[in-house]
Coordinates of C-alpha atoms and ligand atoms in Angstrom, one line a residue:
M1 CA 3.0 -13.8 5.5
N2 CA 0.1 -11.4 5.8
I3 CA 0.4 -8.0 7.3
I4 CA -1.4 -4.7 7.8
L5 CA 0.5 -1.4 7.3
I6 CA -1.3 1.3 9.3
G7 CA -0.6 5.0 9.6
P8 CA -2.0 8.4 8.7
P9 CA -2.1 9.7 5.1
G10 CA 1.4 10.3 3.9
A11 CA 3.0 8.0 6.5
G12 CA 4.6 5.9 3.7
K13 CA 2.2 2.9 3.5
G14 CA 2.1 2.8 -0.2
T15 CA 5.8 3.4 -0.6
Q16 CA 6.7 0.6 1.8
A17 CA 4.0 -1.8 0.4
S18 CA 5.4 -1.4 -3.0
K19 CA 8.9 -2.1 -1.9
L20 CA 7.7 -5.3 -0.1
E21 CA 6.0 -6.3 -3.3
D22 CA 9.2 -5.9 -5.3
E23 CA 11.5 -7.5 -2.7
R24 CA 9.3 -10.3 -1.2
G25 CA 6.7 -11.0 -3.8
M26 CA 4.0 -10.1 -1.3
I27 CA 0.9 -8.5 -2.9
Q28 CA -0.1 -4.9 -2.1
L29 CA -3.8 -4.6 -1.4
S30 CA -4.5 -0.8 -1.3
T31 CA -8.1 0.0 -1.0
G32 CA -7.3 3.6 -2.0
D33 CA -5.8 2.3 -5.3
M34 CA -8.8 0.0 -5.8
L35 CA -11.2 2.9 -5.3
R36 CA -9.2 5.2 -7.5
A37 CA -9.3 2.6 -10.3
A38 CA -13.1 2.3 -9.8
V39 CA -13.4 6.1 -10.0
A40 CA -11.3 6.2 -13.2
A41 CA -13.4 3.4 -14.8
E42 CA -16.6 5.2 -13.7
T43 CA -18.1 2.0 -12.2
E44 CA -21.1 2.1 -9.9
V45 CA -18.7 2.0 -6.9
G46 CA -16.5 4.6 -8.4
L47 CA -19.4 7.0 -9.0
K48 CA -20.4 6.7 -5.4
A49 CA -16.8 7.0 -4.0
K50 CA -15.6 10.0 -6.1
A51 CA -17.0 12.9 -4.2
V52 CA -16.4 11.3 -0.8
M53 CA -12.7 10.8 -1.6
E54 CA -12.3 14.3 -2.9
R55 CA -13.7 15.6 0.4
G56 CA -11.1 13.5 2.3
E57 CA -13.9 11.5 4.0
L58 CA -14.1 7.7 4.3
V59 CA -16.1 5.6 1.8
S60 CA -18.7 3.3 3.4
D61 CA -17.5 0.2 5.2
E62 CA -19.8 -2.0 3.1
I63 CA -18.4 -0.8 -0.3
V64 CA -14.7 -1.1 0.8
T65 CA -15.2 -4.4 2.6
G66 CA -17.0 -5.8 -0.5
I67 CA -14.1 -4.8 -2.8
L68 CA -11.5 -6.3 -0.4
S69 CA -13.4 -9.5 0.1
D70 CA -13.5 -10.2 -3.6
R71 CA -9.8 -9.4 -4.0
L72 CA -8.9 -11.8 -1.2
D73 CA -10.4 -14.6 -3.2
E74 CA -8.0 -14.2 -6.1
D75 CA -5.1 -16.6 -6.5
D76 CA -2.2 -14.2 -6.3
V77 CA -2.9 -13.1 -2.7
Q78 CA -2.8 -16.6 -1.3
D79 CA 1.0 -16.5 -0.7
G80 CA 1.1 -13.3 1.2
F81 CA -0.3 -9.8 1.2
I82 CA 0.1 -6.3 2.6
L83 CA -3.1 -4.5 3.5
D84 CA -2.5 -0.8 2.8
G85 CA -5.4 1.5 3.9
Y86 CA -7.6 -1.2 5.3
P87 CA -9.0 -1.6 7.9
R88 CA -9.7 2.0 8.7
T89 CA -12.7 1.8 11.1
P90 CA -13.7 -0.5 14.0
A91 CA -16.4 -2.0 11.8
Q92 CA -13.7 -2.8 9.1
A93 CA -11.4 -4.3 11.7
H94 CA -14.2 -6.7 12.8
A95 CA -15.2 -7.4 9.2
L96 CA -11.6 -8.3 8.4
D97 CA -11.4 -10.7 11.4
A98 CA -14.4 -12.5 10.0
L99 CA -13.1 -12.5 6.4
L100 CA -9.7 -13.9 7.4
A101 CA -11.3 -16.6 9.6
E102 CA -13.7 -17.6 6.8
K103 CA -11.0 -17.7 4.2
G104 CA -8.5 -19.5 6.6
M105 CA -5.9 -16.7 6.3
P106 CA -3.7 -15.8 9.3
L107 CA -2.6 -12.2 10.2
D108 CA 1.0 -12.1 11.1
Y109 CA 1.8 -8.4 11.9
V110 CA 0.1 -5.0 12.2
I111 CA 2.9 -2.5 11.5
E112 CA 2.2 1.1 12.6
L113 CA 4.2 3.8 10.8
V114 CA 4.7 6.4 13.4
V115 CA 5.1 9.9 12.0
D116 CA 5.1 13.6 12.9
E117 CA 1.9 15.1 11.5
A118 CA 3.6 18.3 10.6
A119 CA 5.6 16.5 8.0
L120 CA 2.7 14.9 6.3
V121 CA 1.3 17.9 4.4
E122 CA 4.7 18.3 2.7
R123 CA 4.9 14.6 1.9
I124 CA 1.4 14.5 0.4
T125 CA 1.4 17.8 -1.6
G126 CA 4.8 16.9 -3.1
R127 CA 3.7 13.4 -4.2
F128 CA 3.3 12.3 -7.8
T129 CA 3.2 9.0 -9.7
C130 CA 4.1 7.7 -13.1
A131 CA 0.8 7.7 -15.1
D132 CA 1.9 4.5 -16.9
C133 CA 3.5 2.1 -14.4
G134 CA 2.3 3.7 -11.1
E135 CA 5.8 4.2 -9.6
G136 CA 5.7 6.8 -6.8
F137 CA 7.8 10.0 -6.6
H138 CA 8.1 13.1 -4.6
D139 CA 9.1 16.7 -5.5
T140 CA 11.8 16.7 -2.7
F141 CA 12.2 13.2 -1.3
K142 CA 12.2 11.0 -4.4
R143 CA 12.8 12.8 -7.7
P144 CA 13.2 10.8 -10.9
K145 CA 16.9 10.1 -11.6
V146 CA 16.4 11.9 -15.0
E147 CA 14.2 14.9 -14.7
G148 CA 10.7 14.3 -16.2
V149 CA 11.4 10.6 -16.9
C150 CA 10.1 7.6 -14.9
D151 CA 13.0 5.6 -13.4
V152 CA 11.1 2.3 -13.9
C153 CA 9.4 2.5 -17.3
G154 CA 10.8 5.6 -19.0
S155 CA 7.4 7.2 -19.4
K156 CA 7.2 11.0 -19.4
N157 CA 3.6 11.1 -18.1
F158 CA 3.0 11.8 -14.4
K159 CA -0.1 12.4 -12.4
R160 CA -1.1 13.8 -9.0
R161 CA -4.1 12.6 -6.9
A162 CA -7.3 14.7 -6.8
D163 CA -7.2 14.5 -2.9
D164 CA -3.6 15.6 -2.5
N165 CA -4.2 19.2 -1.5
A166 CA -3.6 20.8 1.9
E167 CA -7.3 21.3 2.6
T168 CA -8.3 17.6 2.0
V169 CA -5.2 16.4 3.9
K170 CA -6.6 18.1 7.0
Q171 CA -9.8 16.2 6.7
R172 CA -8.0 12.9 6.0
L173 CA -5.9 13.4 9.1
E174 CA -9.0 14.1 11.1
E175 CA -10.6 10.9 9.9
Y176 CA -7.4 9.0 10.7
R177 CA -7.3 10.3 14.3
K178 CA -11.0 9.8 15.0
K179 CA -11.7 6.5 13.2
T180 CA -8.5 4.6 12.3
A181 CA -5.9 5.1 15.1
P182 CA -8.4 3.8 17.7
I183 CA -8.4 0.3 16.0
I184 CA -4.7 -0.4 16.7
P185 CA -5.5 -1.5 20.3
H186 CA -7.8 -4.1 18.8
Y187 CA -4.7 -6.1 17.7
E188 CA -2.7 -5.7 20.9
P189 CA -4.0 -8.8 22.7
Q190 CA -2.7 -10.9 19.8
G191 CA 0.8 -9.6 20.3
I192 CA 1.2 -8.7 16.6
V193 CA 1.5 -4.9 16.7
R194 CA 4.9 -3.5 15.9
R195 CA 5.9 0.2 15.6
V196 CA 8.3 1.7 13.1
D197 CA 9.7 5.2 13.0
G198 CA 8.2 6.5 9.8
M199 CA 10.2 9.7 10.0
A200 CA 13.4 8.0 9.0
S201 CA 14.4 7.8 5.3
I202 CA 12.5 5.5 3.0
E203 CA 15.4 3.0 3.1
V204 CA 15.7 3.0 6.9
V205 CA 12.0 2.4 7.3
S206 CA 12.1 -0.4 4.8
D207 CA 15.0 -2.1 6.7
A208 CA 13.1 -1.8 9.9
I209 CA 10.0 -3.5 8.4
E210 CA 12.1 -6.2 6.8
A211 CA 13.7 -6.9 10.2
I212 CA 10.3 -7.4 11.7
L213 CA 9.2 -9.8 9.0
D214 CA 12.4 -11.7 9.4
G215 CA 11.6 -12.1 13.1
E216 CA 14.6 -10.1 14.3
Ligands
LIG301 P1 -5.5 6.0 0.5 O1 -5.1 5.9 -0.9 O2 -5.3 4.9 1.4 O3 -4.7 7.3 1.1 P2 -4.2 7.6 2.6 O4 -4.4 6.7 3.7 O5 -4.7 9.0 2.8 O6 -2.7 7.5 2.4 P3 -1.8 8.0 1.3 O7 -1.8 7.1 0.1 O8 -2.0 9.5 1.1 O9 -0.4 7.9 2.1 P4 0.7 6.7 2.2 O10 0.8 6.3 3.6 O11 0.4 5.6 1.2 O12 2.0 7.5 1.7 P5 2.9 7.3 0.5 O13 3.7 6.1 0.6 O14 2.3 7.6 -0.8 O15 -7.0 6.5 0.6 C1 -7.5 7.6 -0.1 C2 -9.0 7.7 0.1 O16 -9.7 6.5 -0.3 C3 -9.4 7.9 1.6 O17 -9.3 9.3 2.0 C4 -10.9 7.4 1.5 O18 -11.7 8.3 1.0 C5 -10.8 6.2 0.6 N1 -10.5 4.9 1.2 C6 -9.4 4.1 1.0 N2 -9.4 3.1 1.8 C7 -10.5 3.1 2.5 C8 -11.1 2.3 3.5 N3 -10.5 1.2 4.0 N4 -12.3 2.8 4.1 C9 -12.9 3.9 3.6 N5 -12.4 4.7 2.7 C10 -11.2 4.3 2.2 O19 4.0 8.5 0.8 C11 3.6 9.9 0.6 C12 4.7 10.7 0.0 O20 5.8 10.7 0.9 C13 5.3 10.0 -1.3 O21 5.6 11.0 -2.2 C14 6.6 9.3 -0.8 O22 7.6 9.3 -1.9 C15 7.0 10.2 0.3 N6 7.6 9.3 1.4 C16 7.2 8.1 1.8 N7 7.9 7.7 2.9 C17 8.9 8.7 3.1 C18 9.9 8.8 4.0 N8 10.2 7.8 4.9 N9 10.7 9.9 4.0 C19 10.4 10.9 3.0 N10 9.4 10.8 2.1 C20 8.6 9.7 2.2
LIG302 MG1 -1.1 5.3 -0.3

């Protein structure tokens, strides 16, 4: 099964994609994670993307679509994937249609995480991840079980994203409202759009997504 998780910054796309990966063996395809990896590795793409991401703006459609297209050719994604953070513009939605048609991959659901924007700044500014295994945490909503130790791998190294500050979040939300939210109607005629209340707890949101994927 192949799905898109769509929603503003902090809606819980990454959190839910990672749960689906653990529980269903689907592969999380986060263009944000791919770009951050490129920035860290100082590749040509990373050098172009770094400042754009730190301003909370969108990286060019060509760069992001190029990265995603290459990733869709890898073996592990053939049994099911979750797109997290792509498509984000009308041009990317059209490019994805063409890519999936060319590669013979269906799109089963577009799941929108519906959230109250006022909660997003707190979600984002409180977020941190394990620097070694990537497990996500939150200062208030998901603290490690043992203070300062990753639940998954036991590491004591954590990191925060360069774009996770209140100022940049405003710009990211603006980009979402102007460029990303308008692509949801593109999928309505196919009857595959579903909405989930993203303000519920992480577990309740996860159950709602699982129910959709189980056709309930
Ligand atoms: P990207 O990495 O995609 O960031 P984003 O869309 O801004 O979304 P976030 O990762 O901030 O939020 P999320 O929905 O994943 O929330 P999370 O699950 O972590 O993109 C970053 C940048 O890369 C962009 O600004 C752009 O520059 C570039 N980029 C990426 N893709 C691109 C594209 N296609 N085109 C162009 N540019 C692109 O949750 C947030 C926090 O809340 C966590 O701490 C979590 O624990 C907590 N939380 C989650 N769910 C709940 C819940 N239900 N209740 C309470 N807390 C919760
Ligand atoms: Mg994310």
